[in-house]
Tab-separated table of C-alpha atoms in Angstrom:
chain	number	residue	atom	x	y	z
A	1	MET	CA	111.733	102.219	67.702
A	2	ARG	CA	109.527	99.372	66.490
A	3	ALA	CA	107.147	99.971	69.391
A	4	GLY	CA	106.993	103.671	68.588
A	5	ASN	CA	106.455	103.127	64.869
A	6	ALA	CA	103.660	100.685	65.595
A	7	GLY	CA	101.500	103.566	66.819
A	8	VAL	CA	102.231	105.864	63.886
A	9	ARG	CA	99.778	105.937	60.965
A	10	LEU	CA	101.501	105.924	57.621
A	11	PRO	CA	100.169	108.448	55.070
A	12	ARG	CA	97.881	106.920	52.453
A	13	ARG	CA	98.930	107.093	48.859
A	14	GLY	CA	96.480	109.086	46.791
A	15	THR	CA	95.889	109.812	43.152
A	16	THR	CA	96.641	113.516	43.526
A	17	LEU	CA	99.408	115.432	41.819
A	18	ARG	CA	101.845	117.562	43.796
A	19	VAL	CA	102.765	120.852	42.159
A	20	ALA	CA	104.942	123.425	43.931
A	21	GLY	CA	104.367	121.654	47.236
A	22	ARG	CA	100.570	121.514	46.906
A	23	ARG	CA	98.304	118.644	46.006
A	24	PHE	CA	95.990	118.873	43.035
A	25	GLY	CA	93.254	116.298	42.778
A	26	PRO	CA	92.583	114.041	39.807
A	27	VAL	CA	89.389	115.834	38.742
A	28	THR	CA	91.161	119.195	38.581
A	29	SER	CA	94.035	117.597	36.671
A	30	VAL	CA	91.670	115.998	34.135
A	31	LEU	CA	89.771	119.266	33.620
A	32	ILE	CA	93.016	121.114	32.947
A	33	ALA	CA	94.147	118.370	30.568
A	34	LEU	CA	90.873	118.639	28.618
A	35	ASN	CA	91.211	122.415	28.303
A	36	VAL	CA	94.817	122.110	27.144
A	37	ALA	CA	93.896	119.372	24.642
A	38	VAL	CA	91.189	121.570	23.115
A	39	ALA	CA	93.662	124.464	23.011
A	40	LEU	CA	96.177	122.336	21.115
A	41	ALA	CA	93.486	121.343	18.625
A	42	THR	CA	92.583	124.995	18.046
A	43	VAL	CA	96.292	125.815	17.637
A	44	VAL	CA	96.543	123.272	14.830
A	45	SER	CA	93.391	124.681	13.260
A	46	ALA	CA	94.754	128.235	13.559
A	47	VAL	CA	98.029	127.249	11.887
A	48	LEU	CA	96.190	125.530	9.043
A	49	ALA	CA	94.112	128.697	8.633
A	50	GLY	CA	97.291	130.780	8.334
A	51	ARG	CA	97.018	132.504	11.732
A	52	ASN	CA	99.658	133.005	14.413
A	53	PRO	CA	98.548	130.838	17.377
A	54	LEU	CA	100.855	132.712	19.776
A	55	ARG	CA	98.582	135.731	19.404
A	56	SER	CA	95.182	134.106	19.111
A	57	PHE	CA	93.553	130.699	18.822
A	58	VAL	CA	90.921	132.117	16.455
A	59	SER	CA	90.339	129.457	13.828
A	60	PRO	CA	87.563	127.546	12.041
A	61	LEU	CA	87.562	124.994	14.881
A	62	LEU	CA	87.191	127.664	17.564
A	63	ASN	CA	84.271	129.153	15.677
A	64	ASP	CA	82.610	125.730	15.730
A	65	LEU	CA	83.159	125.371	19.490
A	66	ALA	CA	81.989	128.810	20.661
A	67	ILE	CA	78.552	129.266	22.173
A	68	SER	CA	76.311	131.458	20.065
A	69	PRO	CA	72.586	131.818	20.844
A	70	ALA	CA	71.730	131.773	17.144
A	71	ALA	CA	73.744	128.605	16.532
A	72	VAL	CA	72.305	126.832	19.588
A	73	ASP	CA	68.774	127.734	18.514
A	74	ALA	CA	69.625	126.278	15.094
A	75	GLY	CA	70.310	122.900	16.722
A	76	GLU	CA	74.058	123.047	17.422
A	77	TRP	CA	73.578	122.024	21.063
A	78	TRP	CA	77.156	120.815	21.573
A	79	ARG	CA	78.383	124.410	21.727
A	80	VAL	CA	76.958	124.660	25.249
A	81	VAL	CA	79.559	122.077	26.326
A	82	THR	CA	82.493	122.724	24.008
A	83	SER	CA	82.565	126.475	24.625
A	84	ALA	CA	83.465	125.831	28.276
A	85	PHE	CA	86.673	124.043	27.239
A	86	ALA	CA	87.865	126.416	24.494
A	87	HIS	CA	89.851	129.653	24.837
A	88	ILE	CA	90.551	132.618	22.619
A	89	SER	CA	94.294	132.991	23.257
A	90	PRO	CA	97.270	131.600	25.215
A	91	VAL	CA	96.857	134.296	27.896
A	92	HIS	CA	93.163	133.460	28.253
A	93	LEU	CA	93.997	129.776	28.691
A	94	VAL	CA	96.827	130.332	31.195
A	95	LEU	CA	94.820	132.680	33.413
A	96	ASN	CA	91.829	130.350	33.556
A	97	MET	CA	93.941	127.266	34.233
A	98	LEU	CA	95.850	129.059	36.990
A	99	ALA	CA	92.552	129.968	38.651
A	100	LEU	CA	91.368	126.383	38.251
A	101	LEU	CA	94.549	125.117	39.931
A	102	LEU	CA	94.252	127.489	42.861
A	103	PHE	CA	90.549	127.221	43.605
A	104	GLY	CA	89.593	123.934	42.014
A	105	SER	CA	92.084	121.872	43.970
A	106	GLU	CA	90.930	123.271	47.303
A	107	LEU	CA	87.260	122.896	46.465
A	108	GLU	CA	87.841	119.330	45.288
A	109	ARG	CA	89.345	118.606	48.698
A	110	GLN	CA	86.482	120.282	50.530
A	111	LEU	CA	83.552	118.840	48.575
A	112	GLY	CA	84.914	115.558	47.252
A	113	ARG	CA	85.395	114.600	43.620
A	114	GLY	CA	81.795	113.930	42.629
A	115	ARG	CA	80.317	117.074	44.190
A	116	TYR	CA	83.170	119.199	42.893
A	117	LEU	CA	82.753	117.976	39.311
A	118	THR	CA	79.004	118.516	39.601
A	119	VAL	CA	79.499	122.141	40.665
A	120	TYR	CA	81.971	122.734	37.824
A	121	LEU	CA	79.755	121.335	35.068
A	122	VAL	CA	76.511	122.849	36.340
A	123	SER	CA	78.246	126.232	36.694
A	124	ALA	CA	79.387	126.010	33.071
A	125	LEU	CA	75.758	125.319	32.120
A	126	GLY	CA	74.700	128.331	34.190
A	127	GLY	CA	77.088	130.565	32.280
A	128	ALA	CA	75.731	129.206	28.993
A	129	ALA	CA	72.140	129.844	30.100
A	130	SER	CA	72.962	133.468	30.954
A	131	LEU	CA	74.591	133.998	27.561
A	132	GLN	CA	71.759	132.259	25.753
A	133	LEU	CA	69.165	134.486	27.410
A	134	PHE	CA	70.906	137.856	27.490
A	135	GLY	CA	74.005	137.682	25.277
A	136	SER	CA	74.471	138.950	21.746
A	137	TYR	CA	72.321	136.680	19.578
A	138	TYR	CA	74.882	136.310	16.799
A	139	GLY	CA	77.977	136.689	18.976
A	140	GLY	CA	80.321	133.905	20.049
A	141	VAL	CA	81.852	133.283	23.481
A	142	VAL	CA	84.394	130.716	24.689
A	143	GLY	CA	86.210	130.052	27.943
A	144	ALA	CA	86.088	128.170	31.228
A	145	SER	CA	85.449	131.406	33.126
A	146	GLY	CA	81.772	130.665	33.779
A	147	ALA	CA	82.661	127.372	35.457
A	148	ILE	CA	85.550	128.955	37.367
A	149	TYR	CA	83.346	131.760	38.667
A	150	GLY	CA	80.992	128.998	39.733
A	151	LEU	CA	83.821	127.540	41.801
A	152	LEU	CA	84.308	130.945	43.421
A	153	GLY	CA	80.611	131.074	44.303
A	154	ALA	CA	80.756	127.541	45.651
A	155	PHE	CA	83.879	128.344	47.663
A	156	GLY	CA	82.035	131.238	49.276
A	157	VAL	CA	79.186	128.913	50.267
A	158	VAL	CA	81.685	126.461	51.773
A	159	LEU	CA	83.299	129.249	53.803
A	160	VAL	CA	79.898	130.375	55.079
A	161	SER	CA	78.999	126.803	56.076
A	162	GLN	CA	82.275	126.600	58.004
A	163	LYS	CA	81.778	130.082	59.528
A	164	GLN	CA	85.051	131.342	58.098
A	165	ASP	CA	86.069	134.861	57.104
A	166	LEU	CA	84.785	135.844	53.649
A	167	ARG	CA	86.613	139.152	53.269
A	168	GLY	CA	89.527	137.823	51.232
A	169	LEU	CA	87.287	135.945	48.834
A	170	LEU	CA	84.890	138.884	48.466
A	171	THR	CA	87.790	141.225	47.691
A	172	LEU	CA	89.097	138.867	45.022
A	173	LEU	CA	85.614	138.396	43.621
A	174	GLY	CA	85.038	142.156	43.515
A	175	ILE	CA	88.263	142.704	41.574
A	176	ASN	CA	87.338	139.985	39.096
A	177	LEU	CA	83.852	141.388	38.585
A	178	VAL	CA	85.347	144.785	37.794
A	179	VAL	CA	87.620	143.086	35.249
A	180	SER	CA	84.495	141.469	33.773
A	181	PHE	CA	83.386	144.883	32.509
A	182	LEU	CA	86.460	145.207	30.276
A	183	PRO	CA	85.946	144.889	26.502
A	184	GLY	CA	86.054	141.317	25.270
A	185	VAL	CA	85.228	139.810	28.674
A	186	SER	CA	81.899	138.039	29.176
A	187	LEU	CA	80.240	139.562	32.247
A	188	LEU	CA	77.072	137.547	31.590
A	189	GLY	CA	78.917	134.241	31.519
A	190	HIS	CA	80.740	135.114	34.737
A	191	LEU	CA	77.593	136.140	36.609
A	192	GLY	CA	75.627	133.122	35.411
A	193	GLY	CA	78.361	130.751	36.516
A	194	LEU	CA	78.820	132.530	39.853
A	195	VAL	CA	75.150	132.362	40.817
A	196	VAL	CA	74.639	128.771	39.692
A	197	GLY	CA	77.876	127.653	41.363
A	198	ALA	CA	76.723	129.094	44.683
A	199	VAL	CA	73.253	127.561	44.347
A	200	SER	CA	74.541	124.105	43.384
A	201	ALA	CA	77.062	124.086	46.238
A	202	GLY	CA	74.319	125.166	48.634
A	203	VAL	CA	72.125	122.268	47.534
A	204	LEU	CA	74.951	119.747	47.871
A	205	LEU	CA	75.967	120.978	51.325
A	206	LEU	CA	72.395	121.281	52.589
A	207	PHE	CA	71.684	117.656	51.693
A	208	ARG	CA	75.182	116.344	52.280
A	209	ARG	CA	73.908	113.411	54.333
A	210	ARG	CA	70.815	112.839	52.178
A	211	ARG	CA	72.129	111.725	48.814
A	212	PRO	CA	68.730	111.205	47.088
A	213	ALA	CA	67.631	114.724	48.068
A	214	ALA	CA	70.911	116.199	46.811
A	215	ILE	CA	70.573	114.385	43.484
A	216	ALA	CA	66.964	115.541	43.145
A	217	GLY	CA	67.905	119.149	43.911
A	218	ILE	CA	70.701	119.197	41.335
A	219	ALA	CA	68.444	117.481	38.791
A	220	VAL	CA	65.825	120.214	39.206
A	221	LEU	CA	68.491	122.914	38.831
A	222	VAL	CA	69.875	121.284	35.673
A	223	ALA	CA	66.364	120.891	34.240
A	224	VAL	CA	65.659	124.602	34.771
A	225	LEU	CA	68.948	125.557	33.117
A	226	LEU	CA	68.282	123.282	30.151
A	227	VAL	CA	64.890	124.926	29.648
A	228	LEU	CA	66.566	128.345	29.749
A	229	VAL	CA	69.173	127.252	27.199
A	230	PHE	CA	67.049	125.246	24.779
A	231	GLY	CA	63.532	126.437	25.527
A	232	GLY	CA	63.582	129.329	23.088
A	233	LEU	CA	62.648	131.798	25.854
A	234	ARG	CA	64.638	134.662	24.389
């Protein structure tokens, strides 16, 4: 037995969480925790404003976190970031976090923590850029959907690079894009995140073994998005 065990590699202990038999990486777990923490803060704000948080998180705090082209142009730049971690209702939060669990954990495993987090954040910026350019100037939008659609785009790029079947992902993506046309859903944010997520994943995979080139490519992409968001091009 000792001789047999000597040739067996013991599994390494990781920092991942196991939920329902699956492993969820630390980056995905932290992103979910941040979204939930912001949701709890908006719940408190909703209660203080006399609203029922079980129906909606609408509150003074949520209004301060939402991305609005007019507010961003007025200098409230933080909305570009905070809007990607805020949600309008419990259902909105649960659906987005479920999608993040399902797709984020797998993409974190495929790309690695740093690349995965890069895709997530740049995709959120892509959704903000789309809203800033084409969205309602005085409207307000919140939600992690832009970043999550970016993960879907990135997942498609990974599947292509591995020469795997895309039909399942394309079907799911088609259904979600149809849902994006429903009232109250931000089609622009979804499309912006989807496109930027695919582009950023393509850059990272293309230069996977050339770290300086990958960093330069992502830096150029981020610079373009920042110009679109803050350049007053509308």
